[in-house]
GROMACS .gro file of C-alpha atoms in nm:
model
  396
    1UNK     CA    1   1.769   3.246   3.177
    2UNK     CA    2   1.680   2.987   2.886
    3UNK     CA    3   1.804   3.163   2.621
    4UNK     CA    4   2.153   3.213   2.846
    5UNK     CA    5   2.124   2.868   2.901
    6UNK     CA    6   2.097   2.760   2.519
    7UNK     CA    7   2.387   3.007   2.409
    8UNK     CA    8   2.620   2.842   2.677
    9UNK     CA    9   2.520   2.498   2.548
   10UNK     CA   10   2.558   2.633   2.176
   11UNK     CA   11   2.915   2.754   2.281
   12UNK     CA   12   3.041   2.470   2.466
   13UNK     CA   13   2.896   2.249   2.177
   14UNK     CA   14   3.128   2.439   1.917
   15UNK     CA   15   3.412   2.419   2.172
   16UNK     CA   16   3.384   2.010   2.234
   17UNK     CA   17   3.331   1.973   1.834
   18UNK     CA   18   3.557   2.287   1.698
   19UNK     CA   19   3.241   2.453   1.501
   20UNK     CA   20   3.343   2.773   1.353
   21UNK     CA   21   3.078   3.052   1.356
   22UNK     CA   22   3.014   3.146   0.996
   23UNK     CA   23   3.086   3.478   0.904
   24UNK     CA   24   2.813   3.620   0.655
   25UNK     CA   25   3.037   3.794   0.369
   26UNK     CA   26   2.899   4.083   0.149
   27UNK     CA   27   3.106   4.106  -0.132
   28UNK     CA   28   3.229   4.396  -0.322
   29UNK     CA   29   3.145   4.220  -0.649
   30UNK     CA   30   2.990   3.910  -0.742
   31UNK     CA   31   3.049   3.622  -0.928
   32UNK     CA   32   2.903   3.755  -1.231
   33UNK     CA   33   3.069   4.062  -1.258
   34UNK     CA   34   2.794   4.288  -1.075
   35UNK     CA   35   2.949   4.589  -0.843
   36UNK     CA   36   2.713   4.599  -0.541
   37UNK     CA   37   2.783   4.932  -0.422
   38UNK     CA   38   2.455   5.166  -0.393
   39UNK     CA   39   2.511   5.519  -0.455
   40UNK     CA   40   2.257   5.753  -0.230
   41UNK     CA   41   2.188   6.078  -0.102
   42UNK     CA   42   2.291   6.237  -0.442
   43UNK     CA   43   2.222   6.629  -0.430
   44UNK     CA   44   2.312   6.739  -0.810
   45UNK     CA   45   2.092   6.478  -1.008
   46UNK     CA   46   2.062   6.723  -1.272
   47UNK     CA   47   2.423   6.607  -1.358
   48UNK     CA   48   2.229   6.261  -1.543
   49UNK     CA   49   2.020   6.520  -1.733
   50UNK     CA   50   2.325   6.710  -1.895
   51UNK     CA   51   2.445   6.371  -2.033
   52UNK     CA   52   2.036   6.238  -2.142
   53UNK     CA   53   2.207   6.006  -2.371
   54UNK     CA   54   2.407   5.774  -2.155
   55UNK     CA   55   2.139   5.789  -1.829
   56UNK     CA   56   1.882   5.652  -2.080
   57UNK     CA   57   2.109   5.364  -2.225
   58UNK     CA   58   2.184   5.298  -1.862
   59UNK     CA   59   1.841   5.299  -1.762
   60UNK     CA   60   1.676   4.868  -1.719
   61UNK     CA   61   1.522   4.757  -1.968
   62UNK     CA   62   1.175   4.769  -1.856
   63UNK     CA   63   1.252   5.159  -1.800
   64UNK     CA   64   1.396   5.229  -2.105
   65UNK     CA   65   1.089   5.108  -2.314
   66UNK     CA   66   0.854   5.279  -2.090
   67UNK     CA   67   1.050   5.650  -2.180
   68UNK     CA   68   1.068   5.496  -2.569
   69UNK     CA   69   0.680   5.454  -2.593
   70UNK     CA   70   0.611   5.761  -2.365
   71UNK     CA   71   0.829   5.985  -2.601
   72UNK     CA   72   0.634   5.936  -2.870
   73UNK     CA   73   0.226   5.895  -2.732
   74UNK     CA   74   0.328   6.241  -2.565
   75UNK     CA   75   0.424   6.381  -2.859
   76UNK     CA   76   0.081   6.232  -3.054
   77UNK     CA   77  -0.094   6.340  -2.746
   78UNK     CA   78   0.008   6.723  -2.741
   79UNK     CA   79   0.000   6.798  -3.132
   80UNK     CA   80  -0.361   6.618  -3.153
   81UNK     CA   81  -0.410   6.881  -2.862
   82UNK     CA   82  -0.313   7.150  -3.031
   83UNK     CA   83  -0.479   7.031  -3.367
   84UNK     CA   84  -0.807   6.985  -3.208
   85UNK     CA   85  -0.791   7.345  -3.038
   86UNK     CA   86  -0.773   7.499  -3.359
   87UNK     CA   87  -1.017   7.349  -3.510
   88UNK     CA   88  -1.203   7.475  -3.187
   89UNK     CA   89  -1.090   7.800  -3.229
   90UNK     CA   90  -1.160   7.816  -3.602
   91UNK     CA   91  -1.536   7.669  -3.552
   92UNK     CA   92  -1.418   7.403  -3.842
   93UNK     CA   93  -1.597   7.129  -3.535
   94UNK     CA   94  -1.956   7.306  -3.598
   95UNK     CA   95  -1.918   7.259  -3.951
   96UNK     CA   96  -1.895   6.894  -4.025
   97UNK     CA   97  -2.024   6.824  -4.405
   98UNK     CA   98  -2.068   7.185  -4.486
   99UNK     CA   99  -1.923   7.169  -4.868
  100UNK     CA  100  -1.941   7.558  -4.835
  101UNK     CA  101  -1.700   7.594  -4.536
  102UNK     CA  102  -1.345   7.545  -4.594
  103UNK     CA  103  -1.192   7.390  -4.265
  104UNK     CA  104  -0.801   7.397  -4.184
  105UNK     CA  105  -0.771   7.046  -4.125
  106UNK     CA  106  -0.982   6.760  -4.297
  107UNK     CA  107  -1.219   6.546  -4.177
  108UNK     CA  108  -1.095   6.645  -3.807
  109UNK     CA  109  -1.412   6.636  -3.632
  110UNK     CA  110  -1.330   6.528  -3.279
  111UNK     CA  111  -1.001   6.441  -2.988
  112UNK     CA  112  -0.991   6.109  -3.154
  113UNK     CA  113  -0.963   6.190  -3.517
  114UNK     CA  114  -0.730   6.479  -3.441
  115UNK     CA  115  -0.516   6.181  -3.273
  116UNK     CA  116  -0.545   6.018  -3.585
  117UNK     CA  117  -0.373   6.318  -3.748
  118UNK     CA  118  -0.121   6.358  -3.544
  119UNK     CA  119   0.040   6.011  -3.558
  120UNK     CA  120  -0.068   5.996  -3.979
  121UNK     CA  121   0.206   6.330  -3.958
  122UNK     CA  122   0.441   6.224  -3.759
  123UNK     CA  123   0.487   5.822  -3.868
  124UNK     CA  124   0.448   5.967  -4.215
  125UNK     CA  125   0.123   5.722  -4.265
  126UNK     CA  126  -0.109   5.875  -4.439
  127UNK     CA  127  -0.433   5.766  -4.524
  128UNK     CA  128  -0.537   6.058  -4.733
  129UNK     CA  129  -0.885   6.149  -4.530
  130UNK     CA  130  -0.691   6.386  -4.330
  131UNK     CA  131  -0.511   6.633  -4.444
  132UNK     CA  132  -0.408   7.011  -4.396
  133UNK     CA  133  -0.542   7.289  -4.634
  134UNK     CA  134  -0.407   7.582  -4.791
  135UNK     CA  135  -0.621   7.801  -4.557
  136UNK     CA  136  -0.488   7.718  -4.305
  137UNK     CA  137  -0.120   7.872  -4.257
  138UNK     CA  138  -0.074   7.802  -3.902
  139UNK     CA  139  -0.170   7.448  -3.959
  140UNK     CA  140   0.167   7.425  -4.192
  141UNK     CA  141   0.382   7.548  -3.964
  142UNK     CA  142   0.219   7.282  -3.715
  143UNK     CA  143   0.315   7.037  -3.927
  144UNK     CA  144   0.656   7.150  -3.969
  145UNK     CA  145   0.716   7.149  -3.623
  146UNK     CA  146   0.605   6.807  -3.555
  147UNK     CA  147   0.784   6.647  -3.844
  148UNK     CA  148   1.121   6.835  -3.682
  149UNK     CA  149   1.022   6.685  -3.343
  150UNK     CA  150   0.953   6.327  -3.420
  151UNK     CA  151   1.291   6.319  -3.703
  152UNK     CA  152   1.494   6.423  -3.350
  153UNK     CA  153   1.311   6.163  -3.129
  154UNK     CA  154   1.335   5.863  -3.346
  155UNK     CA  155   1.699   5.967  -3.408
  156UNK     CA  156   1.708   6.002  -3.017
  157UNK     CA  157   1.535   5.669  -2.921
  158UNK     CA  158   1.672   5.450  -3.204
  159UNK     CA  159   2.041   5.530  -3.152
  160UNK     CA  160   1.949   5.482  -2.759
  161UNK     CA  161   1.766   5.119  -2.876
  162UNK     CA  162   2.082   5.061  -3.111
  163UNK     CA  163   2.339   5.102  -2.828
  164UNK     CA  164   2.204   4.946  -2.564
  165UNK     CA  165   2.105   4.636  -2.745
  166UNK     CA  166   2.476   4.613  -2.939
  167UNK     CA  167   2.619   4.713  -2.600
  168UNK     CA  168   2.907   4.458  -2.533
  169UNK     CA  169   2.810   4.410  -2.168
  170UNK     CA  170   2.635   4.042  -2.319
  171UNK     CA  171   2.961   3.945  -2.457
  172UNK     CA  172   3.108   3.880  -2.120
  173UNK     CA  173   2.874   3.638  -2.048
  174UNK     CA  174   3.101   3.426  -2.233
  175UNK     CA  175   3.416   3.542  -2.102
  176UNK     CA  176   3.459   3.264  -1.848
  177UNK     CA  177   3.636   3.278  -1.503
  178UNK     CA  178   3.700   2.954  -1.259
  179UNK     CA  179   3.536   2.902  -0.992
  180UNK     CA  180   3.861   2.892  -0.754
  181UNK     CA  181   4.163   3.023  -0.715
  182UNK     CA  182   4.491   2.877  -0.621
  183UNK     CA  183   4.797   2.929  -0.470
  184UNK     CA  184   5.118   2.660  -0.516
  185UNK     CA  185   5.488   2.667  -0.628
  186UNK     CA  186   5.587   2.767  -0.982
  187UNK     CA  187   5.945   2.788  -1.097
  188UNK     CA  188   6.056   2.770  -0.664
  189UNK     CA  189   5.799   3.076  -0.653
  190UNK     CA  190   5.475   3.065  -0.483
  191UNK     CA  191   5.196   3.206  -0.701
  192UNK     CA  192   4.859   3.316  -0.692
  193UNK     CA  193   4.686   3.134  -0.992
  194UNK     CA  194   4.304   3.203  -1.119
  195UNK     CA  195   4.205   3.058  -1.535
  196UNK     CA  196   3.967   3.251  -1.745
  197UNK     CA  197   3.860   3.145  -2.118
  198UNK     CA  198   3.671   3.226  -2.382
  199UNK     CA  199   3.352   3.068  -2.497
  200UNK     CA  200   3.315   3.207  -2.880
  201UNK     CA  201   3.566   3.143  -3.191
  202UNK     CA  202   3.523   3.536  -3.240
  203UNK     CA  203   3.856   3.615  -2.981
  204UNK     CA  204   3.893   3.993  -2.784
  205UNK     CA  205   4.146   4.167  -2.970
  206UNK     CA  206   4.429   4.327  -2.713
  207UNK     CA  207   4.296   4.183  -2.419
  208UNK     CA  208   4.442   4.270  -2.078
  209UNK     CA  209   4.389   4.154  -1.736
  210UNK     CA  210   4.419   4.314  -1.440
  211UNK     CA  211   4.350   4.257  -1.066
  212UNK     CA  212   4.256   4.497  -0.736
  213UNK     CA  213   4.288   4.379  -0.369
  214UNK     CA  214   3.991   4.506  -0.164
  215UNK     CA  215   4.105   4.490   0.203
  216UNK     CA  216   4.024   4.725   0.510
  217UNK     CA  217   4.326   4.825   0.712
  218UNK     CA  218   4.388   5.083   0.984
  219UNK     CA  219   4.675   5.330   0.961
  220UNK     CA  220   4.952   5.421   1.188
  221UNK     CA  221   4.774   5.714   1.271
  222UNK     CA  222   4.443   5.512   1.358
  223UNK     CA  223   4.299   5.615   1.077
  224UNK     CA  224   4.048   5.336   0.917
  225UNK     CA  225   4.047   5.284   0.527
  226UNK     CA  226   3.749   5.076   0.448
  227UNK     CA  227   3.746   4.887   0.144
  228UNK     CA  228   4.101   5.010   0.045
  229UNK     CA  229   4.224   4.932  -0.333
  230UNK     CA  230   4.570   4.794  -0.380
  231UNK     CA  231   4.724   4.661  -0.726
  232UNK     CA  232   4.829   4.313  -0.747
  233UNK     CA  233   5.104   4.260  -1.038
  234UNK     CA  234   4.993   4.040  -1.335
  235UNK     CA  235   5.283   4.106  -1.488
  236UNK     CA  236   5.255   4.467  -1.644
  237UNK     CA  237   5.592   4.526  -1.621
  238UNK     CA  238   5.710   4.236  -1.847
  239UNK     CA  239   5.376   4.214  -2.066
  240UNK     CA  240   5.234   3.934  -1.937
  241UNK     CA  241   4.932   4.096  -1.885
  242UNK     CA  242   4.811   4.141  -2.269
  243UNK     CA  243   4.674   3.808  -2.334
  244UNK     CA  244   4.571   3.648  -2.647
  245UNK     CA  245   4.279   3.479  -2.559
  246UNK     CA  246   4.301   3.138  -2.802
  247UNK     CA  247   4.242   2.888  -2.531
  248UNK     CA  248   4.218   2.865  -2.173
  249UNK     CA  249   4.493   3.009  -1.996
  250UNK     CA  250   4.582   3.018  -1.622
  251UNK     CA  251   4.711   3.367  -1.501
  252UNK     CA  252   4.992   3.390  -1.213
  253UNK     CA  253   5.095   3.643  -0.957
  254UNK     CA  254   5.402   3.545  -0.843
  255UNK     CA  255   5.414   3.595  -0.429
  256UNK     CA  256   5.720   3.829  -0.398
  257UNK     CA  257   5.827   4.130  -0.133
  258UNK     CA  258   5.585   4.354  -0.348
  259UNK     CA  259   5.305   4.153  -0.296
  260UNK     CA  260   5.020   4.118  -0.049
  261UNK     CA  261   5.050   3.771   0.002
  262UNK     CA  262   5.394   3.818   0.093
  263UNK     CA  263   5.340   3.752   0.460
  264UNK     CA  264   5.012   3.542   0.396
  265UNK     CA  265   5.062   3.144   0.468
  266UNK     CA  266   4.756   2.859   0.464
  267UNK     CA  267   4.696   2.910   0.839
  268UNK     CA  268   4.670   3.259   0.810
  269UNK     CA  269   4.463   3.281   0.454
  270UNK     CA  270   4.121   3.117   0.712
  271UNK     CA  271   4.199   3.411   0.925
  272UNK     CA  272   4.201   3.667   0.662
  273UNK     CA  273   3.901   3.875   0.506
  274UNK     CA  274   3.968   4.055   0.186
  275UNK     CA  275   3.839   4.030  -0.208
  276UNK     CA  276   3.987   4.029  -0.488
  277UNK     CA  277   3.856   4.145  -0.772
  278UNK     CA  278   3.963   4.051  -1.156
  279UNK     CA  279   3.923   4.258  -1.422
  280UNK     CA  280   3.959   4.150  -1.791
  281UNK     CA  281   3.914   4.421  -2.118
  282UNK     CA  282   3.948   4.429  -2.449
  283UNK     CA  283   3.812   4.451  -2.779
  284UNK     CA  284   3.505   4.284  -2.935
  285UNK     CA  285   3.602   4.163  -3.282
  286UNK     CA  286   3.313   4.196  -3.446
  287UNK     CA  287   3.176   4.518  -3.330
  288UNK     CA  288   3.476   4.703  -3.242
  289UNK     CA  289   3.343   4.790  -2.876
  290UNK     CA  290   3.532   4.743  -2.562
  291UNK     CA  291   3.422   4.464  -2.356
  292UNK     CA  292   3.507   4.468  -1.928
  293UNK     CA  293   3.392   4.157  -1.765
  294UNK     CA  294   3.441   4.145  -1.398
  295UNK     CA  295   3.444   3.852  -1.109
  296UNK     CA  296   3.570   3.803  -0.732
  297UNK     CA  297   3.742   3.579  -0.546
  298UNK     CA  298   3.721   3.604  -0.111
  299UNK     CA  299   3.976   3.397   0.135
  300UNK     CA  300   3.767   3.098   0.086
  301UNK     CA  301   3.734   3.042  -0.247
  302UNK     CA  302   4.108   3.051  -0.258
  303UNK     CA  303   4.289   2.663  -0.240
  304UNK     CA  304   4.598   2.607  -0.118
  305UNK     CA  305   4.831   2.347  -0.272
  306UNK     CA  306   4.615   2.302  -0.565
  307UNK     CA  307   4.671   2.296  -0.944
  308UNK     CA  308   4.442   2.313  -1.218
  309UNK     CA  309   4.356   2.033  -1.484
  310UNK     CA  310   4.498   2.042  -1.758
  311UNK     CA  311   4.195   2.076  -2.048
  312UNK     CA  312   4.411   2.085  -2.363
  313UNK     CA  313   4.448   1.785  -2.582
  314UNK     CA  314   4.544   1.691  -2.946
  315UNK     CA  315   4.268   1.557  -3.139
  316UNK     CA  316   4.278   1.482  -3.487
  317UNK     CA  317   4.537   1.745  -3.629
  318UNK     CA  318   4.405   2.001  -3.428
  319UNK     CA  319   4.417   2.137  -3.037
  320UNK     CA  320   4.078   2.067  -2.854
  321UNK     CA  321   3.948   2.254  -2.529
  322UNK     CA  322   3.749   2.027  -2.233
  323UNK     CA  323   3.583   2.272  -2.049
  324UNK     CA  324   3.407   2.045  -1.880
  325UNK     CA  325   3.778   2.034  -1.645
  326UNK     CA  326   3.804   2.430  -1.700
  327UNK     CA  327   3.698   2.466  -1.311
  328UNK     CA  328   3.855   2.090  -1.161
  329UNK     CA  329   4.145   2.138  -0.945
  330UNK     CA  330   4.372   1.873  -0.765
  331UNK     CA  331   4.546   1.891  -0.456
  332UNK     CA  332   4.981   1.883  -0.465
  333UNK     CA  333   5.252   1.802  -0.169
  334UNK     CA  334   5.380   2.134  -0.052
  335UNK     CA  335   5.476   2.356   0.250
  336UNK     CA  336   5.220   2.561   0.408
  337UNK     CA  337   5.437   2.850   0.525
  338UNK     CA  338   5.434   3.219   0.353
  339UNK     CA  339   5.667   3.296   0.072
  340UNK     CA  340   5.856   3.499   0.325
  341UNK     CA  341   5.897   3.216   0.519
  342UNK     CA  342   6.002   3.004   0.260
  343UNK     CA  343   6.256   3.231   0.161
  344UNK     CA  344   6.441   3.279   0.492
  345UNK     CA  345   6.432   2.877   0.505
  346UNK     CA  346   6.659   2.918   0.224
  347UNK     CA  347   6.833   3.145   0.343
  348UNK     CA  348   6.930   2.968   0.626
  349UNK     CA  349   7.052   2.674   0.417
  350UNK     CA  350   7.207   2.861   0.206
  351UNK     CA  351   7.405   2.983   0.540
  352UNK     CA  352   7.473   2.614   0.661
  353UNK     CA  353   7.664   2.531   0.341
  354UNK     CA  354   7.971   2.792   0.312
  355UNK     CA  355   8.009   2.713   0.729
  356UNK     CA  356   8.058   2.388   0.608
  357UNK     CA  357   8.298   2.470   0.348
  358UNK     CA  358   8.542   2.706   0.586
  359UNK     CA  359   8.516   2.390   0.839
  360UNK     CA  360   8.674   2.210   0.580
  361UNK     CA  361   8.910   2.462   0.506
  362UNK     CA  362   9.042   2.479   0.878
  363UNK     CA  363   9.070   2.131   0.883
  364UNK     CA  364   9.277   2.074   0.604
  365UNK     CA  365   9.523   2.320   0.737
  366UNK     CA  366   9.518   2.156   1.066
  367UNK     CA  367   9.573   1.838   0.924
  368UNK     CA  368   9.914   1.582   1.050
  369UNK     CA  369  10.071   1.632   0.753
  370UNK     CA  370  10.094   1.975   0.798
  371UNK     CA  371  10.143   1.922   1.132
  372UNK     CA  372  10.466   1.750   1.075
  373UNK     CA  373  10.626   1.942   0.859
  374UNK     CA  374  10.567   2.250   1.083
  375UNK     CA  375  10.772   2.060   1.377
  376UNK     CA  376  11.067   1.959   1.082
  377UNK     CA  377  11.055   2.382   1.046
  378UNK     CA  378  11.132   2.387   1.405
  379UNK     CA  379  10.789   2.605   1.489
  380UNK     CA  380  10.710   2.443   1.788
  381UNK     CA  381  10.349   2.282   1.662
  382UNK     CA  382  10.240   1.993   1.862
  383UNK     CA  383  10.061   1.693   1.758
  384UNK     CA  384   9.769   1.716   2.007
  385UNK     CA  385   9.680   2.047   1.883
  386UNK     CA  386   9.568   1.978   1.560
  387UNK     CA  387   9.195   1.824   1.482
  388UNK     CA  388   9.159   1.578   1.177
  389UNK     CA  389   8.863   1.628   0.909
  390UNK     CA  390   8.691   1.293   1.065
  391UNK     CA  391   8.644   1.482   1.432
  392UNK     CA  392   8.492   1.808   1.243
  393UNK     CA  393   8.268   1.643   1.067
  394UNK     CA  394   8.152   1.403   1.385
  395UNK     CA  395   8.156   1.733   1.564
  396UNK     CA  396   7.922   1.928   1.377
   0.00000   0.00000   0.00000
C-alpha cells in the first residue's frame, strides 16, 4: 500500500509539473564509432581458425601478446624437450666431463641447459658452449626443423604485430564528427545537416560519406523488423558524397518524398526513436590503408532550427580553422511543420494566386464599359448585372 501510494504521488507529481519519464536508450553505435552488437551462440568457431591471420590481428591487445610470447616459449619449451630426451636416450647425461665420450649435443647436461639450446637455435644466439656434433645425425635434423619452425612463426607473429599496430583504425580518432545534428531550411528545402573534419594536414584521399537509418517498424502483414536499415541520400546520385576533406565541412540531406524525414516535424522528432548512423571511408595518405570511422546520432541529439558556426576565417594570406566552434550551434526563426507540410502550404498558395487572376479576368469582362457597348449591340445586357473589379476584390 506505500509503495502504491508513492507511485500515485510520483505520477500525479509528473502530471502537475509535466515530467517526462526518461527513456534509457541503447544505441546501435556509439559516439566513438564502437558497434555494440554481441555475437553469441556461434556453432562453427572453427570458421576463425581457417582465417588464423585476421582472428589474431583482431584479437585485444592484451590477447594478442599473450599468443605472441606463448608461440615462441612453447616452441623453446618442446625442442629443449626433445633435446633433453635424447640426450637421455643416448646416456650423453651420465657422462658429464668424460673427454672419452663423444655426446650429441654439448655441454647439455640438464632441462635447463637444454632450454638454453633451444632458444641459442632458434634466436640464432649462440654462445658457442652448446653446440650439436657430427655424431649426432638426428640432432641435425632437429635443428633443421626448429630453424624452419621459428623462420614461419616470427614471419607469422611479426606481420600479425606489423598490421595491427599500422592498422588505420587509430587514424579515425582524428576524423572528427559534431556533437549534434541539425535540421533547418536550405535553398526553401529542409535538410538534415551533421559537420565532420579532419584533425591532421595528412587529408583521406577519395573520401566518401555515407549514412544508415536504424529504425524498428512493423509490416502490413504484422511482421516486426527490429533494427531495420534504410539508406538516407547524401547525395550519391549527384556526387556530393565524395568529399575532399580540406576543412570542416557540413554535410546535408535534403528532406524530400524519398526521405525518412519526409513526414517527420519538431513535435513529432520527441516522439520518435530511431539512430542514425554515419559512416565516413577513405584512404590514409600515408599508408595507403582504408580508414572507416563511424558515429551516431538518436532523436535527441538532433536540433531543430539550428545552424552551425561558421569556423572559417582569413588570417594572414591564408584560410584558418577554429575548432574550438566546430561543435557550437545557434538557434534560427523557422516553421516547425514537416517538409510535407511545408510543401502543401505552398501548394495551397500557389492555388490562391491563379483564382485570383481568373477573378480578375471575369471582372474585366463584366466591366460598364463593356457593359455599354453590349446594350449599343442591341444584346439585351443590363446594367445591374454586371459586378465592377472594386466589389470582387471587397468580396473575396
Amino acid at each position: 500500500d506505500q509503495n502504491q501510494k508513492r507511485c500515485k504521488l510520483i505520477d500525479s507529481n509528473r502530471q502537475h509539473f509535466n515530467v517526462q519519464p526518461t527513456r534509457l536508450r541503447q544505441r546501435y553505435v556509439t559516439k566513438d564509432g564502437k558497434c555494440r552488437v554481441n555475437l553469441g551462440n556461434i556453432e562453427e568457431k572453427g570458421r576463425f581458425l581457417s582465417d588464423i591471420f585476421t582472428t589474431i590481428v583482431d584479437l585485444k591487445y592484451r590477447w594478442f601478446l599473450f599468443i605472441f610470447m606463448m608461440c615462441y616459449i612453447i616452441t623453446w619449451v618442446f625442442f629443449a624437450s626433445v633435446y633433453y630426451l635424447d640426450a637421455l636416450l643416448r646416456h650423453d647425461v651420465y657422462h658429464v666431463g668424460d673427454r672419452n665420450w663423444q655426446p650429441c649435443f654439448q655441454n647439455v647436461e640438464n632441462f635447463l641447459s637444454a632450454l638454453l639450446f633451444s632458444v641459442e637455435t632458434q634466436r640464432t644466439i649462440g654462445y658457442g658452449t652448446r653446440m650439436v656434433t657430427s655424431s649426432c645425425p638426428e640432432g641435425v635434423y632437429l635443428i633443421m626443423a626448429q630453424s624452419i619452425v621459428g623462420s614461419m612463426i616470427d614471419a607469422m607473429m611479426v606481420g600479425c604485430m606489423f598490421v595491427k599496430i599500422s592498422r588505420p583504425k587509430k587514424r579515425a580518432q582524428t576524423l572528427l564528427f559534431s556533437e549534434n545534428a541539425v535540421i533547418a531550411n536550405r535553398d526553401e528545402n529542409l535538410c538534415f545537416m551533421f559537420r565532420i573534419g579532419d584533425l591532421r594536414d595528412s587529408h583521406m584521399v577519395d573520401a566518401k560519406i555515407r549514412a544508415k537509418l536504424i529504425k524498428s517498424r512493423q509490416t502490413t502483414e504484422g511482421e516486426f523488423l527490429p533494427l531495420e536499415q534504410s539508406e538516407i541520400n547524401l547525395g550519391y546520385e549527384t556526387g556530393e558524397d565524395r568529399l575532399f576533406l580540406v576543412e570542416p565541412q557540413v554535410i546535408s540531406h535534403t528532406i524530400d518524398e524519398a526521405s525518412p524525414f519526409w513526414e517527420l516535424g519538431a513535435d513529432q522528432l520527441k516522439q520518435e526513436q530511431f539512430e542514425i548512423i554515419i559512416i565516413l571511408e577513405g584512404i590514409v595518405e600515408a599508408t595507403g590503408m582504408t580508414c572507416q570511422a563511424k558515429t551516431s546520432y538518436i532523436e535527441t541529439e538532433i536540433l531543430w532550427a539550428h545552424r552551425f558556426e561558421p569556423c572559417m576565417m582569413l588570417a594572414k594570406g591564408e584560410f584558418r580553422v577554429d575548432y574550438s566552434r566546430f561543435h557550437k550551434t545557434f538557434e534560427i526563426q523557422m516553421m516547425r511543420s514537416s517538409a510535407k507540410g511545408n510543401q502543401e502550404l505552398r501548394e495551397m498558395e500557389q492555388e490562391e494566386d491563379p483564382s485570383t487572376l481568373s477573378l480578375y479576368w471575369e471582372s474585366t469582362e463584366l466591366h460598364p464599359v463593356m457593359a455599354d457597348e453590349k446594350e449599343k449591340e442591341g444584346e439585351g445586357f443590363t446594367e445591374p448585372n454586371a459586378r465592377s473589379f472594386d466589389n470582387i476584390v471587397e468580396e473575396q
